Amino acid sequence: MDTTNKLPLDMLYHWEKTKTNSRYMTQPIGDGKVVEYTWGRAVDEARRVASYLKSLNLPENSRIGLISKNCAQWIMTDWAIWLAGHISVPLYPTLNADTVNYILNHAECEVLFVGKLDDWDMMKPGVPESVRCISYPLSPPNDFETWDDIVAKYPPLEENVKRDAGELATIVYTSGSTGKPKGVMLSFGNMAFAAEGGMEVLGVGDNERMLSYLPLAHVFERTFVELASLYAGFQLYFAESLDTFVQDLQRAQPTLFLSVPRLWVKFQHGVLKKLPKKKLDRLLKIPVVNKLIKKKILKGLGLDRVKLAGSGSAPLASDVLEWYRNLGLELLEGYGMSENFAYSHMNKPGRSRIGYVGESLPGVETRISEEGEVQIKSPATMMGYYKDEEKTREAFTEDGFLKTGDKGEIDEMGRLKLTGRIKEIFKTSKGKYIAPAPIENRLMSHDAIEMVCVSGANQTQPHALVMLAEESRPKMADEAFRKEIEESFKQLIADVNKTVDPHEQLAFITVVSDEWSIENSFLTPTLKLKRNVVEDAYQAKVDNWYAQRRPVIWQ
């Protein structure tokens, strides 16, 4: 169908009418059981919850929060909030109580939908007493009003509510690697433009299948999963847990699959654990065996039906991209921000270039400033930051381009390469500037490394902090293992140092014993490294490391 100028609610009414009895969402509920939602049932439940929200007589455009892992109710809640004339405020399901409290107070949320969560007890103290809470079927134990009771008690809202393109639809609080989260204001028009453009580029139709498991509170999943399914009319499946992830994938048999670098690396490590790299490379060189091996590996990952695979939110090491391409999965990297609803750049099949995040998506203007900053303008760009005119002004140039804070360059085919963050660039004691991201990408080619942070402000040379891959961490006390890692890391330093300028050459690698996670605030909810937190954690030891003059140090 032609979706031109159709807003999200227009699409909702379209599928409600034309696909009433077609399956839309498959929700696992434990023990291998699932609940199926047709378009008719999903919209009916959203209309009933909208009736309930209307009955509360909240002021028009009230902010309503939702905190849950991905599930069918998450998406239906978003619709219900819009149908009731309000604004949705998603919260990451991994936030601590202080951040929950800050967001609910800053957005002045009147109501909070509480869903499937691993650590509700940690978050609960952050919810102000004045906030009315509603519980999803898979919520932790609580005494709130329940979704099922509301659906049973309230009649469906009958009118097809109209919301204007310029109206505020949602406030997305960016996790931010420093300071308090900022509330990115996105309109219905922003969402519609991103969803339509994304569909055009991906060439998706209503026969696709996707697994929704990256946080829906993040714009990447919201644009390319929730909104894409709403505009194309395809099927969504949800993951039950990390433990059942492979079974969830195999149930969904996705035709489109999106992930983030850390998970692509984990999938790769999982395969290499069973089939070492040298053996796999040897098998892939044998013509008869080659196809069978590729098919077996992709089937084992649940990705054998995937026709389009994407990676976003942070750069993926070129070796990892090559590895997947050798298996026949053309992993396409993309680039976007909360501030433009993840709609900015993407590699296109057959036109991708390793190390580049692709071409501007339809309707996106891109330029590089004199300082080398990537600046972007499109109808998907945010309305501004909620209650923060000063930061909104700082985010834009005088002629309306969004300042991304990323440094970049554009090749002859219009493909963008990100070369680092303007604010992440640090200066050595020799007065030379270093962009850590390109060096980190080279280090990530080592299959024992899961995460890396290159640092060294005010030192003579940079160094790298490294967290080992999950299967390697338990062996850190073993002498033989340490010796093996030290030898391979010495070689890694030598290899990397050959490819960089003299002032960028690494002095040493420190292997950290800590696990960098969301829970201990080393990572953002989208698994990006909080560089300042990592650097602060080890700052007191850095001078001593340099004084040791050893290539590999164990922390």
Coordinates of C-alpha atoms in Angstrom, one line a residue:
M1 CA 0.0 0.0 0.0
D2 CA 1.0 3.6 -0.5
T3 CA 2.0 4.9 3.0
T4 CA 2.8 8.5 1.8
N5 CA 1.8 11.1 4.4
K6 CA 0.3 8.3 6.6
L7 CA 0.9 8.8 10.3
P8 CA 1.4 5.9 12.8
L9 CA -2.3 5.8 13.9
D10 CA -3.5 5.9 10.2
M11 CA -1.5 2.7 9.7
L12 CA -3.0 1.2 12.8
Y13 CA -6.5 1.7 11.5
H14 CA -5.5 0.3 8.1
W15 CA -4.2 -3.0 9.4
E16 CA -7.1 -3.3 11.9
K17 CA -9.5 -3.2 9.0
T18 CA -7.5 -5.1 6.3
K19 CA -5.7 -7.7 8.4
T20 CA -8.1 -8.2 11.3
N21 CA -7.5 -12.0 11.6
S22 CA -3.8 -12.1 10.5
R23 CA -1.2 -12.9 13.1
Y24 CA 0.8 -9.8 14.1
M25 CA 2.7 -10.6 17.4
T26 CA 3.8 -13.9 19.0
Q27 CA 4.5 -13.5 22.8
P28 CA 6.3 -16.3 24.7
I29 CA 4.8 -16.8 28.2
G30 CA 7.2 -19.5 29.6
D31 CA 7.5 -23.3 29.3
G32 CA 7.7 -23.0 25.6
K33 CA 4.1 -21.6 25.4
V34 CA 3.1 -18.5 23.4
V35 CA 0.2 -16.1 23.0
E36 CA -0.7 -15.0 19.5
Y37 CA -2.1 -11.6 18.8
T38 CA -3.9 -10.9 15.5
W39 CA -4.0 -7.3 14.3
G40 CA -7.6 -7.2 15.4
R41 CA -6.9 -8.4 18.9
A42 CA -3.9 -6.1 19.4
V43 CA -5.7 -3.0 18.3
D44 CA -8.8 -3.9 20.3
E45 CA -6.7 -4.3 23.5
A46 CA -5.0 -0.9 22.8
R47 CA -8.4 0.7 22.3
R48 CA -9.6 -0.7 25.6
V49 CA -6.5 0.6 27.5
A50 CA -7.0 4.0 25.7
S51 CA -10.6 4.0 27.2
Y52 CA -9.2 3.4 30.6
L53 CA -6.6 6.2 30.2
K54 CA -9.4 8.6 29.0
S55 CA -11.4 7.7 32.2
L56 CA -8.5 9.1 34.3
N57 CA -9.3 12.6 33.0
L58 CA -5.7 13.5 32.7
P59 CA -4.8 16.8 31.1
E60 CA -4.4 16.6 27.3
N61 CA -0.8 15.6 26.2
S62 CA 0.0 14.1 29.6
R63 CA 3.3 12.1 29.7
I64 CA 2.8 8.4 30.4
G65 CA 5.8 6.2 31.2
L66 CA 6.4 2.6 30.3
I67 CA 9.2 0.4 31.7
S68 CA 9.5 -3.1 30.5
K69 CA 11.5 -5.5 28.5
N70 CA 10.1 -6.0 25.0
C71 CA 6.7 -7.7 24.8
A72 CA 3.4 -7.4 22.9
Q73 CA 2.0 -5.1 25.6
W74 CA 4.8 -2.6 25.2
I75 CA 3.7 -1.9 21.6
M76 CA 0.0 -1.9 22.4
T77 CA 0.7 0.6 25.3
D78 CA 2.5 3.0 22.9
W79 CA -0.6 2.9 20.6
A80 CA -3.0 3.2 23.6
I81 CA -1.2 6.3 24.9
W82 CA -1.4 7.9 21.4
L83 CA -5.1 7.0 21.0
A84 CA -5.9 8.6 24.4
G85 CA -4.3 11.9 23.3
H86 CA -1.1 11.6 25.4
I87 CA 2.7 11.3 25.0
S88 CA 4.7 8.1 25.6
V89 CA 7.9 8.1 27.7
P90 CA 9.8 4.8 27.4
L91 CA 12.3 3.9 30.1
Y92 CA 15.1 1.3 29.7
P93 CA 14.4 -1.9 31.6
T94 CA 17.9 -1.7 33.2
L95 CA 17.9 1.8 34.8
N96 CA 18.7 2.3 38.4
A97 CA 16.2 3.9 40.9
D98 CA 17.8 7.4 40.7
T99 CA 17.5 7.6 36.9
V100 CA 14.0 6.2 37.0
N101 CA 13.1 8.9 39.5
Y102 CA 14.8 11.6 37.4
I103 CA 13.0 10.7 34.2
L104 CA 9.5 10.3 35.8
N105 CA 9.9 13.7 37.6
H106 CA 11.4 15.5 34.7
A107 CA 8.7 14.3 32.3
E108 CA 6.0 14.8 35.0
C109 CA 4.6 11.3 34.3
E110 CA 1.2 10.7 35.7
V111 CA 1.0 7.0 34.9
L112 CA 3.6 4.2 34.6
F113 CA 3.1 0.9 32.8
V114 CA 5.3 -1.7 34.5
G115 CA 6.2 -4.9 32.6
K116 CA 8.6 -7.7 32.3
L117 CA 11.7 -6.8 34.4
D118 CA 14.7 -8.5 35.9
D119 CA 15.3 -6.2 38.8
W120 CA 12.1 -4.3 39.6
D121 CA 13.1 -4.2 43.4
M122 CA 16.1 -2.1 42.5
M123 CA 13.9 0.3 40.4
K124 CA 10.8 0.5 42.5
P125 CA 12.2 3.0 45.0
G126 CA 12.6 5.5 42.1
V127 CA 8.9 5.6 41.3
P128 CA 7.2 8.6 43.0
E129 CA 4.2 7.7 45.2
S130 CA 2.0 10.0 43.1
V131 CA 2.5 7.9 39.9
R132 CA -0.3 5.4 39.2
C133 CA 1.1 2.1 38.1
I134 CA -0.4 -0.6 35.8
S135 CA 1.0 -4.1 35.6
Y136 CA 1.5 -6.3 32.4
P137 CA 0.8 -10.0 32.4
L138 CA 4.6 -10.9 32.7
S139 CA 5.4 -8.2 35.4
P140 CA 7.1 -9.0 38.7
P141 CA 4.7 -9.6 41.6
N142 CA 2.9 -6.3 42.6
D143 CA -0.5 -5.0 43.7
F144 CA -1.1 -2.7 40.7
E145 CA -4.1 -2.6 38.5
T146 CA -3.5 -5.2 35.7
W147 CA -3.6 -4.9 32.0
D148 CA -5.9 -8.0 31.7
D149 CA -8.4 -6.5 34.2
I150 CA -8.5 -3.2 32.3
V151 CA -9.0 -5.0 29.0
A152 CA -11.8 -7.0 30.5
K153 CA -13.5 -4.0 32.1
Y154 CA -13.3 -1.2 29.6
P155 CA -15.0 -1.0 26.2
P156 CA -12.8 -0.2 23.2
L157 CA -12.4 3.4 22.2
E158 CA -14.6 3.6 19.1
E159 CA -13.3 6.7 17.4
N160 CA -10.4 6.8 15.0
V161 CA -8.4 9.5 16.8
K162 CA -6.4 11.9 14.6
R163 CA -3.1 13.2 15.8
D164 CA -1.2 15.8 13.7
A165 CA 2.2 15.3 12.2
G166 CA 3.6 18.2 14.2
E167 CA 2.3 16.9 17.5
L168 CA 4.7 15.4 20.1
A169 CA 4.4 11.6 20.1
T170 CA 7.1 10.5 22.4
I171 CA 10.0 11.7 24.6
V172 CA 13.0 9.4 24.4
Y173 CA 15.5 9.9 27.2
T174 CA 19.0 9.3 25.8
S175 CA 21.2 7.2 28.1
G176 CA 24.2 9.5 27.5
S177 CA 27.7 8.5 28.5
T178 CA 27.9 11.5 30.8
G179 CA 25.5 13.6 32.9
K180 CA 21.7 13.4 33.2
P181 CA 19.7 11.9 30.4
K182 CA 18.2 14.4 27.9
G183 CA 14.6 14.0 26.7
V184 CA 14.6 13.9 22.9
M185 CA 11.2 15.1 21.6
L186 CA 9.9 13.2 18.5
S187 CA 6.7 14.0 16.6
F188 CA 4.4 11.8 14.7
G189 CA 5.8 13.3 11.5
N190 CA 9.4 12.4 12.6
M191 CA 8.3 8.8 13.1
A192 CA 6.4 8.6 9.9
F193 CA 9.2 9.9 7.8
A194 CA 11.8 7.5 9.3
A195 CA 9.5 4.5 9.0
E196 CA 8.6 5.2 5.3
G197 CA 12.2 5.9 4.3
G198 CA 13.5 2.8 6.1
M199 CA 10.9 0.6 4.3
E200 CA 11.9 2.1 1.0
V201 CA 15.6 1.4 1.5
L202 CA 15.1 -2.1 3.0
G203 CA 12.4 -3.0 0.4
V204 CA 10.3 -4.8 3.0
G205 CA 6.8 -6.1 2.7
D206 CA 4.1 -7.7 4.9
N207 CA 5.6 -11.2 4.6
E208 CA 8.7 -10.4 6.7
R209 CA 9.4 -11.8 10.2
M210 CA 11.4 -10.1 12.9
L211 CA 12.5 -10.9 16.4
S212 CA 12.2 -8.0 18.8
Y213 CA 14.7 -8.2 21.6
L214 CA 16.9 -5.0 21.6
P215 CA 15.3 -2.5 24.0
L216 CA 12.2 -0.9 22.5
A217 CA 13.0 2.2 24.6
H218 CA 15.9 2.8 22.1
V219 CA 15.1 4.5 18.8
F220 CA 17.0 1.8 16.8
E221 CA 14.4 -0.9 17.7
R222 CA 11.5 1.5 17.8
T223 CA 12.1 2.7 14.2
F224 CA 13.2 -0.5 12.5
V225 CA 11.0 -2.9 14.4
E226 CA 7.9 -1.3 16.0
L227 CA 7.4 1.4 13.4
A228 CA 8.6 -0.7 10.4
S229 CA 6.1 -3.5 11.3
L230 CA 3.4 -0.9 11.7
Y231 CA 4.1 0.6 8.2
A232 CA 4.8 -2.7 6.4
G233 CA 2.4 -4.9 8.3
F234 CA 4.8 -7.8 9.0
Q235 CA 5.0 -10.2 11.9
L236 CA 6.8 -9.7 15.2
Y237 CA 8.1 -12.3 17.6
F238 CA 9.5 -11.6 21.1
A239 CA 12.3 -13.2 22.9
E240 CA 11.6 -14.9 26.3
S241 CA 15.0 -14.6 27.9
L242 CA 18.8 -14.8 27.1
D243 CA 18.7 -18.5 28.0
T244 CA 16.0 -19.2 25.4
F245 CA 17.4 -16.8 22.8
V246 CA 18.4 -19.4 20.2
Q247 CA 15.0 -21.2 20.5
D248 CA 13.2 -17.8 20.2
L249 CA 15.2 -17.1 17.0
Q250 CA 14.4 -20.5 15.7
R251 CA 10.7 -20.0 16.4
A252 CA 10.7 -16.7 14.6
Q253 CA 12.9 -17.7 11.7
P254 CA 13.5 -14.0 11.0
T255 CA 13.9 -12.7 7.5
L256 CA 15.2 -9.4 8.8
F257 CA 17.6 -9.3 11.8
L258 CA 19.2 -6.4 13.6
S259 CA 21.7 -6.5 16.4
V260 CA 24.5 -4.5 18.1
P261 CA 28.2 -5.2 17.8
R262 CA 28.6 -6.8 21.2
L263 CA 26.0 -9.4 20.3
W264 CA 27.4 -10.1 16.8
V265 CA 30.8 -10.7 18.5
K266 CA 29.2 -13.0 21.1
F267 CA 27.5 -15.0 18.4
Q268 CA 30.8 -15.3 16.6
H269 CA 32.6 -16.4 19.8
G270 CA 29.9 -19.0 20.4
V271 CA 30.5 -20.6 17.0
L272 CA 34.3 -20.4 17.3
K273 CA 34.1 -22.2 20.7
K274 CA 32.6 -25.2 19.0
L275 CA 34.6 -24.9 15.7
P276 CA 38.0 -23.2 16.1
K277 CA 38.7 -20.5 13.5
K278 CA 41.6 -22.3 11.8
K279 CA 39.5 -25.4 11.3
L280 CA 36.5 -23.4 10.1
D281 CA 38.7 -21.5 7.6
R282 CA 40.1 -24.8 6.3
L283 CA 36.6 -26.2 5.9
L284 CA 35.3 -23.1 4.1
K285 CA 38.0 -23.6 1.5
I286 CA 36.7 -27.0 0.5
P287 CA 34.1 -26.4 -2.3
V288 CA 31.8 -29.4 -1.5
V289 CA 31.8 -28.8 2.3
N290 CA 31.7 -25.0 2.1
K291 CA 28.0 -24.6 1.5
L292 CA 27.0 -27.2 4.0
I293 CA 29.1 -25.6 6.8
K294 CA 27.8 -22.1 6.1
K295 CA 24.2 -23.4 6.2
K296 CA 24.8 -25.4 9.3
I297 CA 26.3 -22.4 11.2
L298 CA 23.5 -20.0 10.2
K299 CA 20.8 -22.6 11.0
G300 CA 22.4 -23.1 14.4
L301 CA 22.2 -19.4 15.0
G302 CA 18.6 -19.3 13.8
L303 CA 19.7 -16.9 11.0
D304 CA 19.4 -19.2 7.9
R305 CA 16.3 -17.4 6.6
V306 CA 17.7 -13.9 7.0
K307 CA 17.8 -11.9 3.8
L308 CA 18.9 -8.7 5.4
A309 CA 21.1 -8.4 8.6
G310 CA 22.0 -5.1 10.1
S311 CA 24.2 -3.8 12.9
G312 CA 24.0 -0.4 14.6
S313 CA 24.6 1.7 17.8
A314 CA 28.4 1.4 17.6
P315 CA 31.1 0.4 15.1
L316 CA 31.7 -3.3 14.3
A317 CA 35.2 -4.5 13.8
S318 CA 36.0 -5.1 10.1
D319 CA 37.2 -8.7 10.9
V320 CA 33.9 -9.5 12.4
L321 CA 32.1 -8.1 9.3
E322 CA 34.3 -10.2 7.0
W323 CA 33.7 -13.3 9.1
Y324 CA 29.9 -13.0 8.7
R325 CA 30.3 -12.2 5.0
N326 CA 32.3 -15.3 4.5
L327 CA 29.4 -17.2 5.9
G328 CA 27.1 -15.6 3.3
L329 CA 25.5 -13.1 5.7
E330 CA 26.1 -9.6 4.3
L331 CA 26.0 -7.6 7.5
L332 CA 25.0 -4.0 6.8
E333 CA 26.1 -1.3 9.2
G334 CA 24.0 1.7 9.8
Y335 CA 24.2 4.9 11.7
G336 CA 21.7 7.1 13.5
M337 CA 21.0 8.9 16.8
S338 CA 18.1 9.3 19.2
E339 CA 18.0 12.9 17.9
N340 CA 17.0 11.7 14.4
F341 CA 15.0 8.7 15.3
A342 CA 17.9 6.4 14.2
Y343 CA 17.2 7.6 10.6
S344 CA 20.4 8.8 9.0
H345 CA 22.8 6.4 7.1
M346 CA 22.9 2.8 6.0
N347 CA 24.9 0.6 3.8
K348 CA 23.0 -0.8 0.9
P349 CA 23.2 -4.5 -0.3
G350 CA 25.9 -4.7 -3.0
R351 CA 27.1 -1.1 -2.3
S352 CA 28.5 -1.6 1.2
R353 CA 32.1 -0.8 2.2
I354 CA 33.7 -2.2 5.3
G355 CA 34.5 0.5 7.8
Y356 CA 31.8 2.8 6.5
V357 CA 28.2 3.3 7.8
G358 CA 26.7 3.8 4.4
E359 CA 24.9 6.4 2.3
S360 CA 22.5 9.0 3.5
L361 CA 18.9 7.6 3.7
P362 CA 16.2 9.2 1.5
G363 CA 15.6 12.8 2.5
V364 CA 18.7 13.1 4.6
E365 CA 21.2 15.9 3.9
T366 CA 24.8 15.3 5.2
R367 CA 27.8 17.6 5.4
I368 CA 31.1 17.6 7.1
S369 CA 32.0 20.9 8.9
E370 CA 35.4 22.6 8.9
E371 CA 36.2 20.8 12.2
G372 CA 35.4 17.5 10.6
E373 CA 32.0 17.1 12.4
V374 CA 29.2 15.1 10.7
Q375 CA 26.1 17.4 10.4
I376 CA 22.7 16.1 9.4
K377 CA 19.3 17.5 8.4
S378 CA 16.1 15.6 7.6
P379 CA 12.3 15.6 8.5
A380 CA 13.2 12.8 11.0
T381 CA 15.2 15.2 13.1
M382 CA 13.9 15.9 16.7
M383 CA 11.8 18.8 17.7
G384 CA 14.4 19.5 20.5
Y385 CA 15.2 18.5 24.0
Y386 CA 12.3 18.5 26.5
K387 CA 12.4 21.5 28.9
D388 CA 15.9 22.5 27.7
E389 CA 16.0 25.3 25.2
E390 CA 19.7 25.9 25.8
K391 CA 20.8 22.4 24.9
T392 CA 18.4 22.4 22.0
R393 CA 20.1 25.6 20.6
E394 CA 23.6 24.0 21.1
A395 CA 22.5 20.9 19.2
F396 CA 21.8 22.7 15.9
T397 CA 23.8 24.9 13.6
E398 CA 22.3 28.3 12.6
D399 CA 20.9 26.8 9.4
G400 CA 19.2 23.9 11.1
F401 CA 21.7 21.0 10.8
L402 CA 22.0 18.7 13.7
K403 CA 25.5 18.6 15.2
T404 CA 26.2 14.9 15.7
G405 CA 29.4 15.2 17.7
D406 CA 30.9 12.5 15.4
K407 CA 33.9 13.1 13.2
G408 CA 33.6 11.7 9.7
E409 CA 34.5 11.7 6.0
I410 CA 32.6 10.9 2.9
D411 CA 33.9 8.8 -0.1
E412 CA 33.3 9.2 -3.8
M413 CA 30.0 7.1 -3.6
G414 CA 28.6 9.2 -0.8
R415 CA 29.3 6.6 1.9
L416 CA 30.1 8.0 5.4
K417 CA 33.0 6.8 7.5
L418 CA 33.0 7.7 11.2
T419 CA 36.5 8.5 12.5
G420 CA 35.8 9.2 16.2
R421 CA 33.9 11.4 18.5
I422 CA 34.9 15.1 18.7
K423 CA 34.7 15.0 22.5
E424 CA 36.5 11.6 22.8
I425 CA 39.6 12.8 21.1
F426 CA 42.3 13.2 23.7
K427 CA 45.8 14.9 23.7
T428 CA 49.0 13.1 24.7
S429 CA 51.7 14.9 26.8
K430 CA 53.5 15.5 23.4
G431 CA 50.5 17.7 22.4
K432 CA 49.3 15.2 19.7
Y433 CA 45.6 14.4 19.3
I434 CA 44.3 10.8 19.2
A435 CA 40.9 9.5 18.1
P436 CA 40.5 6.2 20.1
A437 CA 37.7 4.6 18.0
P438 CA 39.8 3.5 14.9
I439 CA 42.5 2.0 17.2
E440 CA 39.8 0.2 19.2
N441 CA 38.3 -1.3 16.0
R442 CA 41.7 -2.8 15.1
L443 CA 42.1 -4.3 18.5
M444 CA 38.6 -5.9 18.4
S445 CA 39.8 -8.2 15.6
H446 CA 41.3 -10.4 18.3
D447 CA 38.9 -13.2 19.2
A448 CA 39.8 -13.2 22.9
I449 CA 38.7 -9.6 23.3
E450 CA 35.0 -8.6 24.0
M451 CA 35.4 -4.9 24.8
V452 CA 38.2 -2.3 24.6
C453 CA 38.9 1.3 25.7
V454 CA 41.9 3.2 24.3
S455 CA 43.0 5.9 26.6
G456 CA 46.1 8.0 27.6
A457 CA 45.3 11.7 28.0
N458 CA 48.5 13.5 29.1
Q459 CA 50.6 10.4 28.7
T460 CA 53.5 10.0 26.2
Q461 CA 51.6 7.2 24.2
P462 CA 48.1 5.7 24.4
H463 CA 47.3 2.4 26.1
A464 CA 44.3 0.0 25.8
L465 CA 42.1 -1.4 28.5
V466 CA 40.7 -4.8 27.5
M467 CA 37.9 -7.0 28.8
L468 CA 38.3 -10.6 27.7
A469 CA 35.5 -12.5 26.0
E470 CA 33.1 -14.4 28.4
E471 CA 34.7 -17.8 27.9
S472 CA 38.2 -16.5 28.5
R473 CA 37.5 -14.6 31.7
P474 CA 37.3 -17.7 34.0
K475 CA 40.8 -18.8 32.9
M476 CA 42.6 -15.5 33.9
A477 CA 44.2 -17.1 36.9
D478 CA 45.7 -20.0 34.9
E479 CA 49.4 -19.4 34.2
A480 CA 49.5 -21.2 30.8
F481 CA 46.5 -19.3 29.6
R482 CA 48.1 -16.0 30.7
K483 CA 51.3 -16.8 28.8
E484 CA 49.4 -17.6 25.7
I485 CA 47.3 -14.4 25.9
E486 CA 50.5 -12.3 26.6
E487 CA 52.2 -13.7 23.5
S488 CA 49.2 -13.1 21.2
F489 CA 48.6 -9.6 22.7
K490 CA 52.3 -8.6 22.1
Q491 CA 51.8 -9.6 18.5
L492 CA 48.5 -7.7 18.4
I493 CA 50.2 -4.5 19.6
A494 CA 53.0 -5.0 17.0
D495 CA 50.4 -5.5 14.2
V496 CA 48.3 -2.5 15.3
N497 CA 51.3 -0.2 15.8
K498 CA 52.3 -0.8 12.2
T499 CA 49.1 0.6 10.9
V500 CA 48.9 3.9 13.0
D501 CA 51.0 7.1 13.2
P502 CA 53.9 7.1 15.6
H503 CA 52.1 9.2 18.2
E504 CA 49.1 6.7 18.2
Q505 CA 51.2 3.6 18.8
L506 CA 50.1 1.7 21.9
A507 CA 52.4 1.5 24.9
F508 CA 50.7 -1.5 26.4
I509 CA 47.5 -3.5 26.9
T510 CA 46.0 -3.9 30.4
V511 CA 43.7 -6.9 30.8
V512 CA 41.0 -5.9 33.4
S513 CA 39.5 -8.4 35.9
D514 CA 36.2 -6.5 36.1
E515 CA 33.2 -7.2 34.0
W516 CA 32.0 -4.0 32.3
S517 CA 28.2 -4.2 32.4
I518 CA 25.0 -2.1 32.5
E519 CA 24.5 -3.0 36.1
N520 CA 27.8 -1.5 37.3
S521 CA 27.3 1.6 35.0
F522 CA 30.3 0.8 32.7
L523 CA 27.9 0.4 29.8
T524 CA 24.9 2.4 28.6
P525 CA 21.6 0.5 28.2
T526 CA 22.5 0.0 24.5
L527 CA 25.8 -1.7 25.5
K528 CA 28.0 1.3 24.5
L529 CA 31.0 1.9 26.7
K530 CA 30.8 4.8 29.1
R531 CA 34.3 6.0 28.4
N532 CA 34.5 8.4 31.3
V533 CA 33.3 5.8 33.8
V534 CA 35.9 3.2 32.5
E535 CA 38.7 5.8 32.6
D536 CA 37.8 7.0 36.1
A537 CA 37.7 3.5 37.5
Y538 CA 41.4 2.8 36.6
Q539 CA 42.8 6.4 36.8
A540 CA 44.7 5.8 40.0
K541 CA 46.6 2.9 38.6
V542 CA 47.6 4.3 35.2
D543 CA 50.9 6.0 36.1
N544 CA 52.1 2.8 37.8
W545 CA 51.2 0.8 34.6
Y546 CA 53.3 3.2 32.4
A547 CA 56.2 2.9 34.9
Q548 CA 56.2 -1.0 34.6
R549 CA 57.2 -0.7 30.9
R550 CA 55.6 -4.1 30.1
P551 CA 53.6 -4.8 26.9
V552 CA 50.8 -6.7 28.7
I553 CA 49.6 -6.0 32.3
W554 CA 47.1 -7.9 34.3
Q555 CA 44.9 -5.8 36.5

